[in-house]
XYZ file of C-alpha atoms in Angstrom:
442
model
C -38.849 -4.053 24.714
C -35.928 -1.673 25.628
C -34.119 0.972 23.492
C -31.726 -0.713 20.989
C -34.094 -3.859 20.464
C -33.098 -5.689 23.640
C -35.750 -6.964 25.793
C -35.941 -5.748 29.482
C -36.098 -8.241 32.243
C -39.534 -9.273 33.667
C -40.165 -6.679 36.407
C -42.749 -8.413 38.176
C -41.934 -9.054 41.900
C -38.409 -7.043 41.623
C -37.710 -4.788 44.741
C -37.573 -1.204 44.242
C -34.631 1.084 45.182
C -33.994 4.794 45.026
C -30.736 5.981 43.644
C -29.619 6.881 46.918
C -29.815 3.058 47.868
C -27.939 2.401 44.504
C -25.266 4.787 45.470
C -24.446 2.842 48.639
C -23.140 0.009 46.768
C -19.703 1.075 45.401
C -17.263 -1.295 47.007
C -15.391 -4.048 45.368
C -17.245 -6.686 47.215
C -20.759 -5.071 46.664
C -21.353 -3.121 43.351
C -24.551 -2.129 41.818
C -25.395 -0.187 38.437
C -28.417 1.191 36.997
C -29.288 0.309 33.235
C -32.849 1.599 32.004
C -34.186 1.861 35.478
C -33.448 -1.723 36.180
C -30.780 -2.193 39.110
C -28.078 -4.710 38.608
C -25.739 -6.341 40.983
C -22.411 -6.631 39.368
C -20.259 -7.612 42.107
C -19.199 -11.155 40.692
C -19.978 -10.489 37.124
C -17.628 -7.408 36.864
C -14.470 -9.961 37.252
C -16.016 -11.832 34.133
C -16.501 -8.625 32.132
C -15.021 -8.825 28.821
C -14.348 -5.144 28.769
C -12.473 -5.620 32.221
C -13.538 -5.125 35.766
C -12.500 -1.646 36.313
C -14.900 -0.118 33.653
C -17.754 -1.616 35.530
C -15.898 -0.434 38.789
C -16.068 3.162 37.428
C -19.959 3.215 37.284
C -20.627 1.413 40.701
C -23.340 3.036 42.427
C -24.427 5.138 39.004
C -26.611 4.896 36.202
C -24.677 3.474 33.429
C -27.573 3.239 30.864
C -25.705 5.628 28.202
C -22.512 4.033 28.537
C -24.068 0.528 28.285
C -25.656 1.660 24.923
C -22.453 3.325 23.638
C -20.438 0.336 24.059
C -22.469 -2.646 23.169
C -23.696 -2.904 19.433
C -25.124 -6.269 19.778
C -27.249 -5.425 22.605
C -30.018 -8.455 22.421
C -26.852 -10.760 22.719
C -25.361 -8.819 25.810
C -28.717 -8.473 27.548
C -28.835 -12.403 27.734
C -26.035 -12.417 30.261
C -27.894 -9.561 32.493
C -30.721 -11.745 33.249
C -29.284 -13.380 36.171
C -28.045 -10.185 37.892
C -31.180 -8.141 37.602
C -32.270 -7.398 41.341
C -34.483 -4.396 41.054
C -35.982 -1.449 39.671
C -35.344 2.380 40.215
C -38.556 3.942 42.110
C -41.141 5.533 40.063
C -41.726 8.604 41.729
C -40.651 12.019 40.527
C -37.719 12.316 43.072
C -36.326 9.402 41.926
C -36.144 9.541 38.229
C -33.485 7.733 36.398
C -30.752 10.524 36.521
C -31.974 12.633 39.346
C -30.465 15.608 37.252
C -32.087 18.781 36.703
C -35.015 18.711 34.064
C -32.528 20.031 31.634
C -30.040 17.280 31.942
C -33.118 14.831 31.582
C -34.316 16.472 28.453
C -30.518 16.410 27.286
C -30.308 12.634 27.610
C -33.892 12.267 25.945
C -32.820 14.562 22.924
C -29.512 12.335 22.712
C -31.392 9.195 22.473
C -33.462 10.607 19.628
C -30.391 12.017 17.930
C -28.772 8.285 18.184
C -32.110 6.779 16.606
C -31.643 9.334 13.819
C -28.068 8.366 13.323
C -28.902 4.733 13.052
C -31.904 5.088 10.746
C -29.608 6.974 8.422
C -27.055 4.252 8.472
C -24.258 5.973 10.328
C -23.524 2.920 12.192
C -23.016 0.912 9.000
C -19.315 0.420 7.867
C -17.930 0.985 4.438
C -16.066 -2.202 3.227
C -14.210 -0.211 0.632
C -12.897 2.306 3.404
C -11.514 -0.419 5.516
C -10.030 -2.520 2.582
C -8.126 0.698 1.655
C -6.950 1.224 5.095
C -5.586 -2.252 5.723
C -4.149 -2.088 2.191
C -2.267 0.901 2.439
C -0.927 0.027 5.885
C 0.411 -3.247 4.143
C 1.845 -1.177 1.558
C 3.859 1.093 3.468
C 5.183 -1.703 5.750
C 6.541 -3.596 2.539
C 7.738 -0.209 1.042
C 10.021 0.233 4.350
C 11.600 -3.210 3.453
C 11.912 -2.764 -0.231
C 13.435 0.468 0.000
C 16.284 -1.047 2.200
C 16.438 -4.192 0.268
C 16.837 -2.375 -3.101
C 18.795 0.566 -2.191
C 20.850 -0.525 0.762
C 21.170 0.728 4.460
C 22.918 4.107 3.344
C 21.667 7.081 5.560
C 19.086 8.217 2.707
C 17.413 4.994 2.022
C 17.468 4.317 5.784
C 15.701 7.467 6.451
C 13.174 6.794 3.851
C 12.452 3.270 5.026
C 12.167 4.612 8.465
C 9.399 7.201 7.236
C 7.593 4.650 5.192
C 7.557 2.233 8.469
C 6.472 4.893 10.909
C 3.520 5.841 8.907
C 2.594 2.161 8.463
C 2.798 1.762 12.450
C 0.718 4.690 13.323
C -1.782 4.141 10.824
C -2.259 0.443 11.832
C -2.832 1.947 15.278
C -5.643 4.164 13.855
C -7.010 1.145 12.270
C -6.945 -1.247 14.909
C -8.692 1.220 16.895
C -12.061 0.623 14.801
C -11.666 -2.884 15.293
C -11.286 -2.534 19.034
C -14.524 -0.348 19.368
C -16.419 -3.163 17.062
C -16.898 -0.799 14.377
C -16.436 -2.819 11.245
C -17.805 -6.328 11.625
C -21.017 -7.493 12.887
C -18.931 -10.396 14.771
C -17.017 -9.357 17.845
C -14.820 -12.486 17.212
C -14.007 -11.076 13.597
C -13.234 -7.701 14.926
C -10.981 -8.936 17.487
C -9.213 -11.082 14.929
C -8.320 -8.253 12.878
C -7.430 -6.109 15.863
C -4.976 -8.690 16.963
C -3.362 -8.887 13.255
C -2.884 -5.129 13.138
C -2.103 -4.439 16.626
C -0.177 -7.571 17.742
C 1.473 -8.711 14.511
C 1.844 -5.663 12.772
C 2.608 -3.202 15.499
C 4.074 -5.529 18.302
C 1.530 -4.317 20.855
C -1.461 -5.996 22.653
C -5.124 -5.985 21.849
C -6.110 -7.052 25.554
C -3.748 -4.342 26.950
C -5.354 -1.547 24.402
C -8.925 -2.582 25.248
C -8.242 -2.375 28.981
C -6.868 1.052 28.784
C -9.070 2.477 26.019
C -12.351 1.250 27.325
C -11.505 2.924 30.755
C -10.621 6.074 28.877
C -14.221 6.193 27.072
C -16.109 5.233 30.034
C -14.772 8.289 31.942
C -12.775 10.397 29.799
C -10.660 13.201 31.880
C -11.795 11.708 35.179
C -8.679 11.332 37.596
C -8.165 7.913 38.693
C -10.622 6.487 36.337
C -8.991 7.599 32.925
C -5.334 6.118 32.603
C -4.693 8.639 29.739
C -4.679 11.539 31.982
C -3.455 9.434 35.074
C 0.066 11.170 34.665
C 0.997 12.227 38.416
C 3.549 12.293 39.543
C 5.285 12.854 36.313
C 2.540 15.858 35.086
C -0.004 17.135 36.836
C -2.956 17.215 34.345
C -5.631 19.670 35.291
C -6.085 22.144 38.066
C -7.864 19.669 40.445
C -4.813 17.770 41.143
C -2.341 20.405 40.518
C -3.984 22.203 43.459
C -4.370 18.988 45.530
C -0.775 18.397 45.396
C 0.321 22.266 46.015
C -1.592 22.156 49.039
C -0.269 18.841 50.164
C 3.048 20.284 49.638
C 4.044 17.616 47.045
C 7.149 18.353 44.918
C 8.344 15.383 42.964
C 9.263 17.344 40.004
C 9.590 21.311 39.239
C 5.684 21.228 37.982
C 5.908 24.702 37.246
C 8.007 23.894 34.380
C 6.178 20.796 33.268
C 5.088 22.423 30.026
C 9.102 22.562 29.322
C 10.207 19.079 30.103
C 6.998 17.764 28.467
C 8.708 18.132 25.230
C 11.614 15.898 26.461
C 9.522 13.244 28.248
C 6.121 12.290 26.912
C 6.370 12.686 23.191
C 9.975 10.712 22.814
C 9.485 8.368 25.482
C 5.799 7.244 25.760
C 5.964 4.483 23.129
C 9.660 3.384 22.922
C 10.104 3.217 26.713
C 6.830 3.329 28.808
C 4.676 1.282 26.596
C 7.443 -1.391 25.806
C 7.645 -1.967 29.842
C 3.748 -1.672 30.552
C 2.409 -4.229 27.873
C 4.904 -7.193 28.703
C 3.989 -6.530 32.450
C 0.228 -6.412 31.888
C 0.208 -9.540 29.744
C 2.430 -11.678 32.038
C 0.709 -10.728 35.216
C -2.621 -11.517 33.778
C -0.982 -14.481 31.887
C -2.253 -13.619 28.497
C 0.148 -15.866 26.813
C -1.624 -16.010 23.494
C -1.543 -12.291 23.165
C 2.049 -12.362 24.134
C 2.675 -14.880 21.423
C 1.153 -12.800 18.769
C 2.973 -9.601 20.103
C 6.362 -11.768 19.856
C 5.405 -12.523 16.465
C 6.018 -8.854 15.405
C 9.480 -8.786 16.354
C 10.272 -12.170 14.795
C 8.801 -10.510 11.493
C 11.165 -7.643 11.843
C 14.237 -10.010 12.420
C 13.229 -11.951 9.333
C 12.464 -8.970 7.161
C 15.508 -6.695 8.167
C 17.967 -9.108 10.029
C 19.998 -9.885 6.845
C 20.734 -6.375 6.155
C 21.154 -4.877 9.718
C 21.798 -7.485 11.886
C 20.018 -8.383 15.239
C 20.940 -5.268 17.186
C 20.591 -3.073 14.102
C 16.872 -4.398 13.760
C 16.211 -3.446 17.527
C 17.886 -0.032 16.786
C 15.605 0.344 13.605
C 12.538 -0.572 15.949
C 13.529 2.027 18.718
C 13.937 4.571 16.043
C 10.612 4.018 14.420
C 9.104 3.859 18.011
C 10.660 7.183 18.834
C 9.186 9.158 15.665
C 5.900 7.129 16.054
C 5.512 8.269 19.701
C 5.828 12.068 18.817
C 3.032 11.578 16.149
C 0.900 9.519 18.797
C 1.200 11.869 21.553
C 0.146 14.876 19.890
C -2.590 13.426 18.060
C -4.217 11.811 20.882
C -3.455 14.451 23.711
C -4.678 17.285 21.541
C -8.461 16.417 22.067
C -8.458 15.677 25.688
C -5.194 17.198 27.841
C -6.465 20.752 27.511
C -10.084 20.014 28.463
C -11.871 19.615 31.567
C -10.060 17.543 34.066
C -11.506 16.519 37.561
C -12.626 13.869 39.929
C -15.862 12.021 39.107
C -18.571 14.562 39.237
C -21.162 11.785 38.127
C -22.352 13.783 35.185
C -24.499 12.473 32.445
C -23.026 10.825 29.439
C -23.323 13.622 26.914
C -21.876 16.279 29.368
C -19.025 14.189 30.549
C -17.929 13.428 27.027
C -18.433 16.727 25.550
C -16.703 18.665 28.228
C -13.706 16.271 27.988
C -13.162 16.316 24.215
C -12.734 18.698 21.376
C -12.589 18.430 17.589
C -10.224 19.509 15.216
C -10.984 21.103 11.989
C -11.709 18.695 9.146
C -9.530 18.505 6.228
C -8.420 15.423 4.063
C -4.848 15.654 5.944
C -6.188 15.980 9.549
C -8.550 12.991 8.835
C -5.786 10.866 7.752
C -3.281 11.949 10.152
C -5.250 11.668 13.195
C -7.294 8.645 12.036
C -10.453 10.633 12.275
C -9.708 11.486 15.904
C -10.181 15.040 14.991
C -14.008 14.306 15.434
C -13.367 13.429 19.121
C -16.759 14.628 20.422
C -18.675 12.407 17.861
C -16.337 9.466 18.424
C -16.636 9.627 22.240
C -20.565 10.000 22.190
C -20.882 6.729 19.509
C -17.652 5.048 19.907
C -18.989 2.077 17.884
C -19.680 4.415 15.147
C -17.212 3.696 11.832
C -14.992 6.742 11.780
C -15.689 7.358 8.256
C -19.097 8.388 9.488
C -18.294 10.901 12.348
C -18.413 14.035 9.963
C -21.905 13.049 9.017
C -23.130 12.919 12.418
C -21.172 15.996 13.639
C -23.850 18.734 12.505
C -26.515 16.900 14.734
C -24.020 16.922 17.677
C -23.250 20.447 17.260
C -26.975 21.442 17.297
C -27.775 19.374 20.275
C -24.742 20.940 22.371
C -26.101 24.458 21.087
C -29.284 23.618 22.299
C -28.269 22.984 25.826
C -25.373 25.580 26.033
C -22.693 22.767 26.099
C -19.529 24.219 24.548
C -18.662 22.370 21.291
C -15.084 23.129 20.694
C -13.326 22.758 17.247
C -9.912 24.016 16.788
C -7.327 24.314 13.986
C -4.594 21.719 14.284
C -1.717 24.016 15.453
C -4.016 25.657 18.023
C -4.576 22.209 19.403
C -0.884 21.696 19.635
C -0.170 24.763 21.294
C -3.105 24.362 23.822
C -1.572 21.210 25.039
C 1.362 23.043 26.131
C -0.805 26.020 27.465
C -2.907 23.661 29.679
C 0.386 22.116 31.328
C 1.670 25.498 32.063
C -1.671 26.721 33.490
C -1.872 23.700 35.908
C 2.035 23.962 36.675
C 1.154 27.608 37.808
C -1.986 26.328 39.771
C 0.432 23.851 41.574
C 3.102 26.704 42.143
C 0.467 28.900 43.620
C -1.123 26.490 45.735
C 2.357 25.148 47.073
C 3.588 28.643 48.063
C 0.327 29.939 49.596
């Protein structure tokens, strides 16, 4: 019997491999991973993986045990698909233990697993139905309020701005809420989680659940890892972290004045990410992969808005309303999502253990009812990254346990005021821009 209630495969007759052996299998046509000291050939399975091929590719040749446990709430069900791809075991001798890390890191993982068991026993992975009913209800209320304001008071500038504020808040809160369903945090049924995610993200927001899952799962799998985390893969527009800044500088690459990237950031990423970039990337993603059903539900959002506002604003007026709402939402989204990662440690894959990787790449924002609501509980980013399937209203409960674990192993547990977190985004861009400048001119 394995951790989390799933049954390990029968190990009789299985070949034995060292982690050096596994580490040789990292190519697209030859990919192995380790889960609980069992070796799996995921070369063909990766293409069928519901979470996407890239997330498995990110762990090719590595131990993916903690990532596997973090992403799969229904472990007995998932393990059924793994029986046919197990090919061996990791050697038992002390030179080839599962992590091949110093004993301190091995102990860290053991203590983390104990912490997870404590959290499971305490019920921290159980969602509150009332919490999620309230979340969906207040999103629909704000969405309807935006329409009611225009319908009742007309489209004068005061009523228009009031409606826009209500619609923008509904959109960003729908984004935070769908995030929970995307992480399978609400229902025991994966299908039910997916249906609600499609409703909130495609129909209410006009985006795509498949697209979001692809990007977000890869972000969680290897946060702040260059070439593997899409959220910080911003080059050549921005150089995030000193590693890529130094690399660009040494290679004499100058596509933009990176020494000033902390200045042009205000005019590029916050105002343009959602209304421009995502509106190009999402349809491209869906059409390229022929996700026609996803595209249908995304288009239904635009039909819904034409039906709601078309008689008051006309076709192009609705289009303008949509872009204005996206423009405002984009500012909210960028500052809320980047404050917990962009200023943190960024580098190429150093193959660190799960806990160290997540903690080094994340920081928390001080708790308050406003910060919780405004960020969709993303102010508990460390806990969310360690336990991505934990319902967000329980992240504050597990935070003291996580902080104690970090203190025991001298991992920096960063918790900032909201405004400090904002300023750190700009400071980090300035620092990496200066690193590029110094390397470029040396």
